Amino acid sequence: MNKFLCCTTLKLLFIFCILLFIVGCEKDNGVLPSYSDNPKLQNLVIEQGVFTPKITWVGGYISVFAVNRGEEAKLDSSLVMLVHKSSDEIAYPITFGLVPDGGEELTAQYGGTSLTSLNEDNTYTFWALKNDAWSAISNHPGKCLVSDDSLQSGNIRVKEDTVFISSFSFVRFVKDLDVYLNIENVKARGRLADLYLVENDTSNSPILTWDIKQSGAEGDDIAAMGITFSSFYSPQEMVWEVWSEEEIDGEFKFGTQNVIQQPVVLGQSFEGTRVFKAFPEEGLERGRQYYLWIANKQWDGLTHGRVANYYAYLTFQTY
């Protein structure tokens, strides 16, 4: 009986030791992972919807991360970010405008100007480089940097104004920064004024201005305005509506005072007005058709359309 118990105990002890070994092997030892197959640098992914995006990639740690204005990767004055850290010690994600711990900012060294954030509706080229190619390409300022699948890791080839770099050591990605919506197919109509609508590079609220053109119109300001979904006035699909307001003998009158001045950032507030439909906090939506109208105090308050006196409108689409 004692012999049986002894054998059982030894077996359990043996199994316990194996389990301890397996768990120990699975623990993170804090060492940077190695890439024995030397993968290519690829798949630069830029965070969407922000001016200071985080950037990730595939292919291991890098030594250089940079961003140029325009569609080319270069060591020149178009640089807006160039950070370097020796021995491939930059790990993803990296955030635009921030220098990794222990890294150095080299943008000015090549004539560029560092930015803390990117700018709306600009094109940028993001690129990453391994240490094995940095010393070679740093001697070729002003030349276009291009990936070449035929070259071995760390190798470059210079031809006229272009430096070809092994795709194992270099990757780039061109992106049009488009955080806020764009507008197109703007068509203005109406007797009161010519309307002009432009994109806003700080929000999803375009900016409206106008030139009063109707004979007999009093002043340059307006008394009411609004926006609806669709290509025509549709009170059932109202997006925003605001009218001037005044109290006369205890009764409120609307649309009787020209108190709205231009330029108007759609959704802004005005003294002496009442909002009948609040503007969406997130602004206008992409991929929609809109109808925007204005009127002055001489408008009858009822008629919508091209022939309405002291009234004008425009239609537009967003993308």
Phi, psi and omega in degrees: 000315179296324179294322179295316179296323179296316179296318180297319179296319179296321180295316179297321178296321179296316179296319179298320179295320179296317179298318177300320180296316181297313180299319179298324180290331184277347181292145177285118181270004175080003181272139178300136182294146178266159180235085186294335181269005177049065185291159176288150169284129183197173173056054170295124180242124183256128179302138183269153167076015179221161179264351174234069188290154167272144183235134176236168180201173176245139176127009175096191183283152184234171180249335183225135169230135185213159176221131176246148165289142178094195189254015182230144173269121183210157169263083183205194186291350178280355178293136173241354174198133174209106179244144184227142175213127188292158171061036176050063182247007178269120179255154175275157357279152172250143182255132180303134177090352181248132178273127179300151178306129180083359181268173178232145180264118186246011184305310183295333181298334180251016175090003180278173178234119182292140175245149174269343175206155179280168184246142181300144175058036173242152177261134181229149174247119178261137178212153181229147186216142176273161184297331184292347179245350186297312184299327181287313185283338180294345177270006182232060178296147176086350180266149179289136180258124186227141179282143181224114182291342185277348183268147177284161182308129178088347183273150174228162175220127183256128177222109181055245185262018184232138173249116178269130185236141178306136179292349173285341186243351189213141173211147178220161180211129180261131183221135170272118181282120184220077182283319183252159187295160177245160179237151179207171178053047179280123180230116183259140181218165172115159186278327189295314190201160166272128183255146180226128181236128180233156179291153178251125183269015176234358180195177175266033178239097179301167185247129183250135170226169181205160172238113179294132183229346184283131178299134178092353179293137184264107176080177182258353182268170183234169186247344182200154175198162179192172179223139172229158169289156177095178184262010179213167180294125182219096182299337178287343181240041183292136178254321181200140176207132182219136180231151172294152183222134172216150180255124180234117180052044177078004180241135180275134176244139184240142177075021184255357182229136176274092185241355181265116182257154177264160357286154180247122168275116187308129181099351182289164181260155181224141175292147177076024180229164171235135179268121179264341174215117183290140178290141180300137181301324182276000181085195179288164182259151172285152174071031180234157173259135182230153174236120182242130183231154173224158176205153175258184188291347180275353179293150181284354177078003184233319190277127175242133178146176187297327186265359181294133179287141177058037183216143176211160181207166171216154175244151180200165176239153178244152176210000000 
